[in-house]
Structures are given as structure tokens and as C-alpha cells.
Coordinates of C-alpha atoms and ligand atoms in Angstrom, one line a residue:
M23 CA 122.1 110.6 135.6
S24 CA 122.7 106.4 135.3
N25 CA 120.4 104.4 133.7
T26 CA 122.5 101.7 135.4
D27 CA 120.2 98.9 137.4
P28 CA 123.1 98.6 140.8
S29 CA 122.1 95.3 141.7
S30 CA 123.7 93.9 138.1
G31 CA 125.3 97.3 136.9
K32 CA 124.2 96.2 133.5
T33 CA 122.6 98.9 131.2
P34 CA 118.7 97.8 131.1
A35 CA 117.7 97.1 127.3
R36 CA 115.3 99.8 127.1
P37 CA 110.9 99.2 124.9
T38 CA 111.6 99.3 121.7
L39 CA 109.6 101.3 119.7
K40 CA 107.1 100.3 117.1
A41 CA 105.2 102.0 114.0
V42 CA 102.0 103.2 115.4
R43 CA 98.9 101.7 115.2
G44 CA 97.1 102.0 111.7
T45 CA 100.7 103.0 109.9
R46 CA 103.3 100.7 108.6
D47 CA 106.8 101.2 107.1
L48 CA 107.0 100.4 103.1
L49 CA 110.7 98.4 102.6
P50 CA 112.5 98.8 99.3
A51 CA 111.3 95.3 98.4
E52 CA 107.8 96.8 98.2
T53 CA 108.3 100.4 97.4
P54 CA 109.4 99.5 93.6
L55 CA 105.8 98.1 92.4
W56 CA 105.1 101.7 94.6
N57 CA 106.6 103.5 92.3
H58 CA 105.0 101.2 89.2
V59 CA 101.3 102.1 90.4
E60 CA 102.2 106.3 90.8
A61 CA 104.2 106.5 87.6
T62 CA 101.9 105.0 85.6
A63 CA 99.0 107.0 86.8
R64 CA 100.9 110.0 86.3
A65 CA 101.7 108.8 82.9
V66 CA 98.1 107.9 82.2
F67 CA 96.7 111.0 83.3
A68 CA 99.1 113.1 81.1
R69 CA 97.2 111.8 78.5
Y70 CA 93.8 113.0 79.7
G71 CA 95.7 116.5 80.2
F72 CA 95.5 115.8 84.0
G73 CA 98.1 118.9 86.0
E74 CA 99.4 118.1 89.7
I75 CA 98.8 119.5 92.9
R76 CA 100.0 119.5 95.9
T77 CA 97.6 120.5 98.8
P78 CA 99.3 120.7 102.6
I79 CA 98.6 117.4 104.5
F80 CA 97.3 119.2 107.5
E81 CA 94.7 122.4 107.0
D82 CA 92.1 123.8 109.4
T83 CA 89.4 122.0 110.8
S84 CA 86.9 123.8 109.1
L85 CA 87.5 123.2 105.9
F86 CA 86.6 119.3 106.9
A87 CA 83.7 119.5 108.3
R88 CA 82.1 122.6 106.1
G89 CA 83.5 120.1 103.4
V90 CA 82.7 116.2 104.1
G91 CA 79.7 116.8 106.4
E92 CA 79.8 117.2 110.3
E93 CA 77.3 114.2 110.5
T94 CA 79.9 112.1 108.3
D95 CA 81.9 108.8 110.6
I96 CA 84.9 110.9 109.3
V97 CA 83.9 113.8 110.5
S98 CA 82.2 112.6 113.5
K99 CA 84.1 110.6 115.2
E100 CA 87.6 109.9 112.1
M101 CA 89.9 113.0 112.1
F102 CA 93.0 113.6 113.4
T103 CA 92.6 117.1 115.6
W104 CA 94.6 119.3 117.5
E105 CA 94.7 122.9 118.8
D106 CA 96.9 124.9 117.6
R107 CA 98.4 126.8 120.2
A108 CA 99.3 130.3 119.6
R109 CA 103.0 131.9 120.2
A110 CA 101.5 135.4 120.6
A111 CA 98.4 136.7 122.7
S112 CA 97.7 138.1 119.6
E113 CA 97.6 135.4 117.5
K114 CA 94.4 133.4 117.8
A115 CA 94.5 129.3 118.4
Q116 CA 93.7 127.5 116.3
Q117 CA 92.1 123.9 115.3
L118 CA 94.3 121.5 112.8
T119 CA 93.1 118.4 110.7
L120 CA 95.4 115.5 109.1
R121 CA 94.1 115.8 105.8
P122 CA 91.1 112.7 106.3
E123 CA 91.0 112.7 102.3
N124 CA 91.8 115.4 99.8
T125 CA 89.0 116.5 97.3
A126 CA 88.2 119.3 100.4
G127 CA 92.2 120.3 100.4
V128 CA 92.4 121.0 96.1
V129 CA 88.3 122.3 96.3
R130 CA 90.0 125.1 98.9
A131 CA 92.8 125.5 96.3
A132 CA 91.2 126.4 93.9
I133 CA 88.8 128.9 95.5
E134 CA 92.5 130.7 97.2
H135 CA 93.9 130.8 94.1
K136 CA 91.0 131.9 91.7
L137 CA 91.9 128.8 89.7
I138 CA 88.0 128.8 88.6
E139 CA 88.1 132.5 87.9
T140 CA 90.1 131.7 84.9
G141 CA 87.1 130.4 83.3
A142 CA 89.4 127.3 81.9
L143 CA 88.5 124.1 82.8
Q144 CA 90.9 122.5 85.9
K145 CA 92.1 119.0 86.0
L146 CA 94.0 118.4 88.6
Y147 CA 95.5 115.1 90.0
Y148 CA 97.2 114.4 93.6
I149 CA 99.0 111.5 95.4
G150 CA 99.5 111.2 99.1
P151 CA 98.7 110.0 102.7
Q152 CA 95.5 110.6 104.2
F153 CA 95.1 110.1 107.6
R154 CA 91.5 108.9 109.1
R155 CA 91.2 106.8 113.0
E156 CA 89.4 104.0 111.6
R157 CA 89.9 100.5 113.7
P158 CA 92.9 99.3 111.3
Q159 CA 93.1 95.8 109.5
K160 CA 93.4 94.8 106.1
G161 CA 93.5 96.9 103.6
R162 CA 92.5 99.9 106.2
Y163 CA 94.9 102.2 107.9
R164 CA 95.0 105.1 110.0
Q165 CA 97.5 106.1 107.5
F166 CA 97.0 105.3 104.2
W167 CA 97.8 106.6 100.4
Q168 CA 95.1 108.1 97.7
I169 CA 95.5 108.5 94.1
G170 CA 93.0 110.8 93.1
A171 CA 92.0 113.7 90.9
E172 CA 89.6 116.0 90.4
V173 CA 87.5 118.1 87.2
L174 CA 86.1 121.8 88.5
G175 CA 85.6 124.4 86.4
A176 CA 83.1 127.5 86.3
P177 CA 79.5 126.1 85.2
S178 CA 81.0 128.1 81.3
S179 CA 83.9 125.4 81.4
G180 CA 82.0 122.9 80.6
A181 CA 82.7 121.2 84.2
E182 CA 79.1 119.7 84.7
S183 CA 78.6 118.7 81.7
P184 CA 78.0 114.6 82.3
L185 CA 80.9 114.2 79.2
R186 CA 83.1 114.8 82.4
D187 CA 82.0 111.9 84.7
A188 CA 81.8 109.2 81.6
E189 CA 85.6 110.4 80.4
I190 CA 86.6 109.8 84.8
L191 CA 85.1 106.8 84.8
E192 CA 86.8 106.3 81.1
M193 CA 90.2 107.2 82.8
L194 CA 90.1 104.6 85.1
A195 CA 88.9 101.3 83.4
A196 CA 91.9 102.4 81.1
Y197 CA 94.1 102.5 84.3
L198 CA 93.4 99.7 85.7
N199 CA 93.8 98.0 82.7
E200 CA 96.9 99.1 82.4
L201 CA 98.1 98.3 85.7
G202 CA 96.8 94.2 84.4
V203 CA 94.0 94.5 87.6
R204 CA 91.4 92.2 86.5
D205 CA 88.4 91.6 87.7
W206 CA 87.9 95.1 88.5
K207 CA 83.7 95.7 88.5
L208 CA 82.5 99.6 88.2
E209 CA 79.0 100.1 90.8
L210 CA 77.2 103.8 89.6
N211 CA 74.6 105.5 91.1
S212 CA 73.4 108.4 90.9
V213 CA 72.5 110.2 94.2
G214 CA 70.8 113.2 92.3
S215 CA 70.7 117.0 92.6
A216 CA 70.8 118.6 96.7
D217 CA 67.1 119.3 95.7
D218 CA 66.7 115.3 95.1
R219 CA 68.4 114.6 97.7
A220 CA 66.7 116.8 100.1
R221 CA 63.3 115.1 99.2
Y222 CA 64.6 111.6 99.4
N223 CA 66.3 112.0 102.5
A224 CA 62.7 113.1 103.6
A225 CA 61.1 110.1 102.2
L226 CA 63.4 107.8 103.7
R227 CA 62.7 109.3 107.6
E228 CA 59.7 108.4 106.6
A229 CA 60.4 105.2 105.7
L230 CA 62.5 104.8 109.1
Q231 CA 60.3 105.9 111.5
P232 CA 57.8 102.4 111.8
V233 CA 60.8 100.0 111.5
K234 CA 64.2 101.7 113.1
H235 CA 63.8 100.4 116.1
L236 CA 64.6 97.0 114.6
M237 CA 67.3 97.6 113.1
C238 CA 70.9 98.0 114.7
E239 CA 72.1 100.6 117.0
D240 CA 74.3 102.5 114.3
N241 CA 71.0 102.5 112.0
Q242 CA 68.7 103.7 114.4
R243 CA 71.2 106.7 115.5
R244 CA 71.5 106.8 111.2
A245 CA 68.3 106.9 111.0
E246 CA 67.9 110.3 112.5
T247 CA 70.8 112.2 112.1
N248 CA 71.7 111.4 108.3
P249 CA 69.1 108.1 106.7
L250 CA 71.3 107.9 103.2
R251 CA 73.9 105.9 105.4
V252 CA 71.5 103.7 106.6
L253 CA 71.9 102.7 102.9
D254 CA 75.2 101.9 102.6
S255 CA 74.7 99.6 105.7
K256 CA 76.8 96.1 105.8
D257 CA 74.8 95.3 109.2
E258 CA 72.7 91.5 108.4
A259 CA 70.1 91.7 110.0
D260 CA 68.7 94.8 108.4
Q261 CA 69.4 94.0 104.9
A262 CA 65.4 93.1 104.3
I263 CA 64.9 96.3 105.4
I264 CA 66.9 98.6 103.6
D265 CA 66.1 96.4 100.3
A266 CA 62.3 98.3 101.1
L267 CA 63.6 101.2 101.6
P268 CA 62.1 103.5 98.9
K269 CA 65.1 103.9 95.8
I270 CA 66.5 107.4 94.9
A271 CA 66.0 106.8 91.4
D272 CA 62.3 108.1 91.9
F273 CA 63.4 111.2 93.3
L274 CA 65.8 112.0 90.4
S275 CA 64.7 115.6 88.9
P276 CA 64.1 115.4 85.4
D277 CA 67.4 117.1 85.0
S278 CA 69.2 114.7 87.4
R279 CA 67.4 111.6 85.4
A280 CA 68.6 113.0 81.9
H281 CA 72.7 114.1 83.0
F282 CA 72.6 110.6 85.0
D283 CA 71.4 109.0 80.9
A284 CA 73.7 111.2 79.1
V285 CA 76.7 109.1 81.5
L286 CA 75.3 106.2 81.0
A287 CA 75.3 106.9 77.5
A288 CA 79.0 107.6 77.3
L289 CA 79.9 105.2 78.9
D290 CA 78.4 102.6 76.3
A291 CA 79.7 104.6 73.5
C292 CA 82.8 104.0 75.2
S293 CA 82.6 100.4 76.0
V294 CA 83.3 100.5 79.9
A295 CA 80.8 97.9 81.3
Y296 CA 79.0 98.7 84.4
T297 CA 76.3 98.0 87.5
L298 CA 73.7 100.4 88.8
N299 CA 73.8 100.2 92.4
P300 CA 70.7 102.5 93.7
R301 CA 72.6 101.7 97.5
L302 CA 75.6 103.8 96.9
V303 CA 75.3 106.6 98.2
R304 CA 78.7 107.2 99.8
G305 CA 79.9 108.4 103.0
L306 CA 81.1 112.5 102.7
D307 CA 78.1 115.2 102.1
Y308 CA 79.4 116.4 99.9
Y309 CA 78.5 114.3 96.4
T310 CA 75.3 115.4 94.6
R311 CA 74.2 113.8 90.9
T312 CA 76.8 110.5 90.0
T313 CA 78.7 108.9 92.1
F314 CA 80.7 105.3 91.3
E315 CA 82.7 103.0 93.0
F316 CA 85.4 100.2 91.7
T317 CA 85.5 97.3 94.1
V318 CA 87.3 93.8 93.4
T319 CA 87.0 90.6 94.8
T320 CA 90.7 89.4 94.9
G321 CA 92.8 90.4 98.2
L322 CA 90.8 92.7 99.8
G323 CA 88.4 90.6 101.8
T324 CA 85.7 93.8 103.4
Q325 CA 87.6 96.5 102.0
N326 CA 86.4 94.8 98.8
A327 CA 86.4 99.1 97.7
L328 CA 89.7 100.1 96.0
L329 CA 88.3 103.8 95.0
G330 CA 85.3 106.1 94.8
G331 CA 84.2 108.8 93.6
G332 CA 81.4 111.3 92.3
R333 CA 80.5 114.8 91.8
Y334 CA 80.4 117.7 93.8
D335 CA 78.4 120.2 92.2
G336 CA 78.0 122.6 95.3
L337 CA 81.2 121.5 97.5
S338 CA 82.9 124.9 96.2
E339 CA 80.3 127.4 97.3
M340 CA 80.1 125.4 100.8
L341 CA 84.0 126.7 100.5
G342 CA 82.4 130.2 100.1
G343 CA 83.7 130.1 96.3
P344 CA 82.2 130.5 93.4
R345 CA 79.9 128.0 91.7
A346 CA 82.5 125.7 90.2
P347 CA 80.8 121.6 89.7
G348 CA 83.0 118.7 90.0
I349 CA 84.2 115.5 90.0
G350 CA 86.4 113.1 91.4
F351 CA 88.1 110.2 92.4
A352 CA 89.9 109.6 95.4
I353 CA 92.0 105.3 94.5
G354 CA 92.7 103.7 97.8
E355 CA 96.8 103.1 97.0
D356 CA 97.6 100.9 99.3
R357 CA 93.9 98.5 97.8
L358 CA 95.9 98.2 94.7
I359 CA 98.9 97.4 95.6
L360 CA 97.9 94.8 97.8
T361 CA 95.1 93.6 94.5
L362 CA 98.1 93.5 92.3
Q363 CA 99.9 91.5 95.0
A364 CA 96.6 88.6 95.6
Q365 CA 96.6 88.5 91.7
E366 CA 100.2 88.1 91.5
E367 CA 100.5 85.4 93.9
L368 CA 97.1 84.1 92.5
G369 CA 99.4 83.3 89.2
A370 CA 97.7 86.1 86.9
P371 CA 100.1 87.6 84.2
S372 CA 99.6 91.5 85.4
S373 CA 102.1 94.1 85.0
T374 CA 103.4 94.0 88.3
G375 CA 105.9 91.4 87.2
S376 CA 109.2 92.6 88.4
F377 CA 108.1 95.2 91.2
T378 CA 106.5 92.3 93.5
A379 CA 108.5 91.2 96.8
G380 CA 111.5 89.1 96.1
Q381 CA 115.2 88.4 97.6
G382 CA 115.2 92.8 98.7
G383 CA 118.2 94.2 98.8
V384 CA 119.0 97.3 97.0
G385 CA 116.5 98.8 94.9
G386 CA 114.5 95.1 95.2
T387 CA 114.3 92.2 92.9
K388 CA 116.3 94.1 90.0
K389 CA 120.0 92.9 89.9
L390 CA 123.2 95.8 90.0
D391 CA 125.5 96.2 86.5
A392 CA 128.1 95.9 89.6
Y393 CA 129.4 95.4 93.1
I394 CA 132.3 96.6 93.4
A395 CA 135.4 94.5 96.1
P396 CA 138.6 96.5 97.8
L397 CA 140.9 94.0 99.1
S398 CA 141.3 95.5 101.4
P399 CA 141.1 99.0 103.7
A400 CA 144.4 100.4 101.7
Q401 CA 141.1 100.4 98.6
N402 CA 138.6 101.3 100.1
P403 CA 138.8 105.4 98.3
A404 CA 139.2 104.0 95.0
A405 CA 137.2 101.8 95.3
L406 CA 134.9 104.1 96.1
A407 CA 136.1 106.4 93.1
L408 CA 135.3 103.6 90.8
A409 CA 131.9 103.5 92.0
K410 CA 131.4 107.5 92.0
E411 CA 133.2 106.6 88.4
L412 CA 130.4 104.5 87.1
R413 CA 127.4 105.7 88.9
A414 CA 128.4 108.9 86.7
A415 CA 128.0 106.7 83.4
G416 CA 124.7 105.4 84.4
L417 CA 125.6 101.9 85.8
T418 CA 124.4 101.1 89.4
V419 CA 126.8 100.4 91.7
E420 CA 127.6 98.9 95.3
V421 CA 130.6 99.6 97.0
G422 CA 131.8 97.0 99.1
E423 CA 134.8 97.2 102.1
G424 CA 138.0 95.9 102.4
S425 CA 138.7 94.5 104.8
F426 CA 135.5 91.7 104.3
K427 CA 136.7 88.0 103.8
L428 CA 136.9 87.5 99.4
R429 CA 134.5 84.7 100.1
K430 CA 131.6 87.3 101.9
S431 CA 132.0 89.5 98.6
F432 CA 131.1 86.9 96.7
D433 CA 128.5 86.2 99.0
I434 CA 126.9 89.3 98.8
A435 CA 128.5 90.4 95.3
D436 CA 126.0 87.6 93.4
S437 CA 123.0 88.0 95.7
L438 CA 123.1 91.9 94.4
A439 CA 124.9 92.3 91.7
R440 CA 124.9 90.6 88.2
H441 CA 129.1 91.3 87.8
I442 CA 131.7 91.8 90.8
L443 CA 134.8 94.0 90.6
L444 CA 138.0 92.8 92.3
L445 CA 140.1 95.5 93.3
G446 CA 143.5 95.2 95.0
E447 CA 147.2 96.1 94.8
D448 CA 147.3 94.6 91.6
E449 CA 144.6 95.9 89.1
L450 CA 145.5 99.8 91.0
A451 CA 149.3 99.4 89.7
T452 CA 148.4 97.8 86.3
D453 CA 144.9 100.4 85.6
T454 CA 142.8 97.7 85.3
V455 CA 139.7 95.5 87.6
T456 CA 139.6 92.3 88.1
V457 CA 135.9 91.5 86.0
K458 CA 133.5 88.5 87.3
T459 CA 130.1 88.0 85.6
F460 CA 128.2 85.7 87.9
A461 CA 125.7 84.7 85.1
T462 CA 128.8 82.5 82.8
G463 CA 131.0 82.0 85.6
E464 CA 133.2 83.8 83.4
Q465 CA 136.2 86.4 84.8
S466 CA 138.8 88.6 83.4
K467 CA 141.3 91.5 83.6
V468 CA 139.4 94.6 82.4
E469 CA 141.2 97.6 80.9
R470 CA 139.6 100.9 82.6
T471 CA 139.2 102.2 79.7
A472 CA 137.1 99.4 78.8
L473 CA 134.8 99.2 81.6
I474 CA 131.6 100.9 81.4
A475 CA 131.1 99.5 77.8
A476 CA 131.8 95.8 79.6
L477 CA 128.9 96.0 82.2
R478 CA 125.9 98.1 80.7
P479 CA 123.3 95.0 80.3
Ligands
HAM527 P1 86.4 108.1 100.3 O1 85.8 107.2 99.3 O2 86.5 108.1 101.2 O3 86.2 108.4 98.4 O4 88.0 107.4 99.6 C1 88.4 106.6 98.6 C2 89.4 105.1 98.9 O5 90.2 105.3 99.8 C3 88.6 104.1 99.0 O6 87.9 103.1 98.1 C4 89.8 103.6 99.6 O7 90.2 102.2 98.3 C5 90.7 104.2 99.9 N1 90.5 104.0 101.5 C6 89.7 105.4 102.6 N2 89.6 104.5 103.5 C7 90.7 104.2 103.6 C8 91.7 103.5 105.0 N3 91.1 103.9 106.1 N4 93.0 102.6 104.5 C9 92.7 102.2 103.3 N5 92.6 103.0 102.4 C10 91.3 104.1 102.7 C11 87.2 109.7 99.0 O8 88.4 110.4 100.1 C12 86.9 110.6 98.7 N6 88.2 112.4 98.6 C13 87.1 110.3 97.2 C14 86.4 111.5 95.9 C15 87.5 112.6 95.6 N7 85.1 112.1 95.7 C16 85.3 113.5 94.5 N8 86.4 113.4 94.2

């Protein structure tokens, strides 16, 4: 078969392929900041006693249906789900889903590996991609990254203590401050126990009954299926009605109230500032008691939630596990990066510094120690061997190509590295290398034995 067009005799251009809508590539100019954000998370979380967990990227669909909730936007509209065909007649086909979030997966893993039965408090963190079929826009992607953590355990482990809620929030404040994120705001609420929520839901349904026909289509549907979701509607015209609805605070049992008050007292003791937001119910069904979001005003536009989380005291049981109260959060890593980049652009000093995108090149903006330029193709093998030796000594090195003109080698070297190392016949014969330091313009022949020391920053 030939692809040649018989009329012109030319091969037609093939259409170029692009990353799928809502997904994106992170290029070397950007990844140093991602790595910095992740390394800082690992360092901060370790100080609070968290260990890393890595769960599969796809799971049985029923995990999310049961855990996150059938009526949520995530499960009802946004999941990437497929049927995995059975290979043998004896095997049943399975419904699988790319994880839209990681809390359900972590709790499943904790149950499966009997971590709850150990009786010890489990402090687990994760960093990885999640998938939701949302309408893509700035700060909202179909594949996005989360940095999250979960604290859970048997009731005897103290997992239910309000101290755990406050510790998580204080850790988040410490993390954002360490990264240099400015002007973040912590919004906090309690959605009560499952019983409190049931009573509140009934009251909401009743209050919505006479007014729901005045609301937008989405809210009319929510008023029927999941009245709590009406509370986080952004529909302008419906705000007056929503503001007049009953407040969850009036439906908290004395236990839930005392738990929330204890969270607030511990936050006050650690000087973590917060704003109470009675409408913060969050979009996942597993939440009980404390819920929270951190928002920022720069860089994210309407998608201003940098992270969200809360307590999920009944989730383990919903997944068939033992009682295991828990609390956790997930940071939208894409949004955190956008925020840091926007704050940097506004000239605010933050810790991103050299991590933000610059000239690109190998490894972002940080210059390599050396660029080796073989003066002809005959010196290519020796250049590669020299690069191997220098890299083994811990130096960062790029190696050029002997067919390049000297001018070209110098231009590339100047953009990438602090030194250019010229390697020709003469240098090889005398066991030397000609080294030019761009910062000073100095050039000299250096003995091979003295080279590593001469190149060290
Ligand atoms: P969530 O609020 O659905 O919670 O997501 C947490 C964060 O992930 C959001 O605040 C946002 O920053 C980011 N995010 C969500 N969807 C997108 C998207 N399409 N594009 C970019 N970023 C996005 C959860 O996922 C819960 N599992 C959090 C949790 C952990 N609760 C308890 N433990």
C-alpha cells in the first residue's frame, strides 16, 4: 500500500496529533517548579509523621460510586469509565474507572491491607494524577495532579480527635507558607454527623419546596436529588434564595458542635487564621463534620479553590471496612503552580525563585557546569568518555557534536553552561582540555587531573 498522491506524486502531510483536550504536557522549563513543590510537600509531611502511599490509577467503578456518591457531579457526569472485557468465558467483565480522586482508593487500600486493624493511627500522603471529564479552563483540566494526605484509624487510635483536624490544617498552613504562597484564606465549616446531615437535608428540601421553581435548572434538579449541593451553587440569580436557607450550624448535635469548637480552639492555639463559611458543604458525599477549603485571590480566576478536604468518619464502613474515622485533603497541584507563577509575575518574593520558567534548555534555568565541544567528529568518542567521567564526579554536563562549527558550539555552550570545554587532537595528545569560563571570559588549558576541581561551582 502506498500513501503517494497519484496526481502530484507527493506524500500527503499527515495531520499532526495533539494532547487530548483537557490534558497537557509539562516541559523541562516548568518541571523544576513542580519538583520543588513536591519535594517541599514530602519534606513538610515527613515532619508531621506521614508516609507515602501509591494506589492504582484505575479502580473498580463501584469504589467511587459507593465512596464518592452516585449523586455527585463527579460520579454522575465526570468519570472516565470503561468496561474491561473478560478474557475467558469464566471471567466476568469489569467496570473500571480512572480515579477522579484518591481518598476512596486510600481507604480501600487501608481496608485491604488491614491497616486499621493494627490499631495505629495511619498518616498517608500521595502525589499523582486524577481524572475528571470537566469542561477545561484555566486551573481546570481533565487530567490534573493532586498532592493529598489522609489520617485515619480505628477509633482507639485517636483518629476522631479534633486535634487531628487542627493538625492537618496547621500543616497545610505551614506548607503553603514554606512555599511562599501569599494571601491564602482558610474557609471552614462543619457539615455535622451523618444524622445531623440527614436532618439538615430534610429541612433544606422543605425550605426549597416553595422556591425551587424560581431557581436555575441545575438547582431545581439538586433540590430534588441532593439539596446540599444547592449551597455551593454559583448562580448569581439564586444567591438571595440560597442565603435565606436554613444553616447547617443550627442542625449540629451537641457532639458535633463540641467537636467543631475543639477544632477551632486548637487552631486558635496554633494561630492559624480561618473564616467560617456555613455554605461550604463540598462536592463529595463522604464528608462528615469538619470541611474546609483554602482559596487564593491571584492566578486562578474563578477556579480559586487551591485545595479542599474534610472528615469522612463513615467512609470505611461504606466501603465494607471496619469503623475508621478519618480526615484528609487534596491540593490541586496545577492550581498551586499557577498561583506561584502568578505571584512571582506580580513581583512578590516567594520561594519559587530560580524554579520558574526561563530560557528553558536542559534542566530549566540552572546552568550546567560544562559543555564539551569535540572539535571534529573524530573526537566524539573521547568527548563522550570525558562527559562520563565528569558526570560520575557529580558535575552537570552536556556534550556537543564534532561536526558543529566552533561558533555554533560556543553559542549553545553559552546558553546552557558556565564553561565550554574544547577537545581537539592537540588536547587529546597532551592530556589537557581547553576551558573557557563565560562569566569572566578567561580561557586556558587545564590538565585533565585538575579539571574536575576547576569546574566545581
Ligand atoms: P476536591 O475538592 O474534589 O476534593 O479536589 C481537591 C482539589 O483538587 C480542588 O480544590 C482543586 O484544587 C483540585 N481539582 C479538582 N478538580 C480539578 C480539575 N479538574 N483540574 C484541576 N484541579 C482540580 C477531593 O478530591 C478530595 N479527595 C479531597 C479529600 C481528601 N478529602 C478528604 N481527603
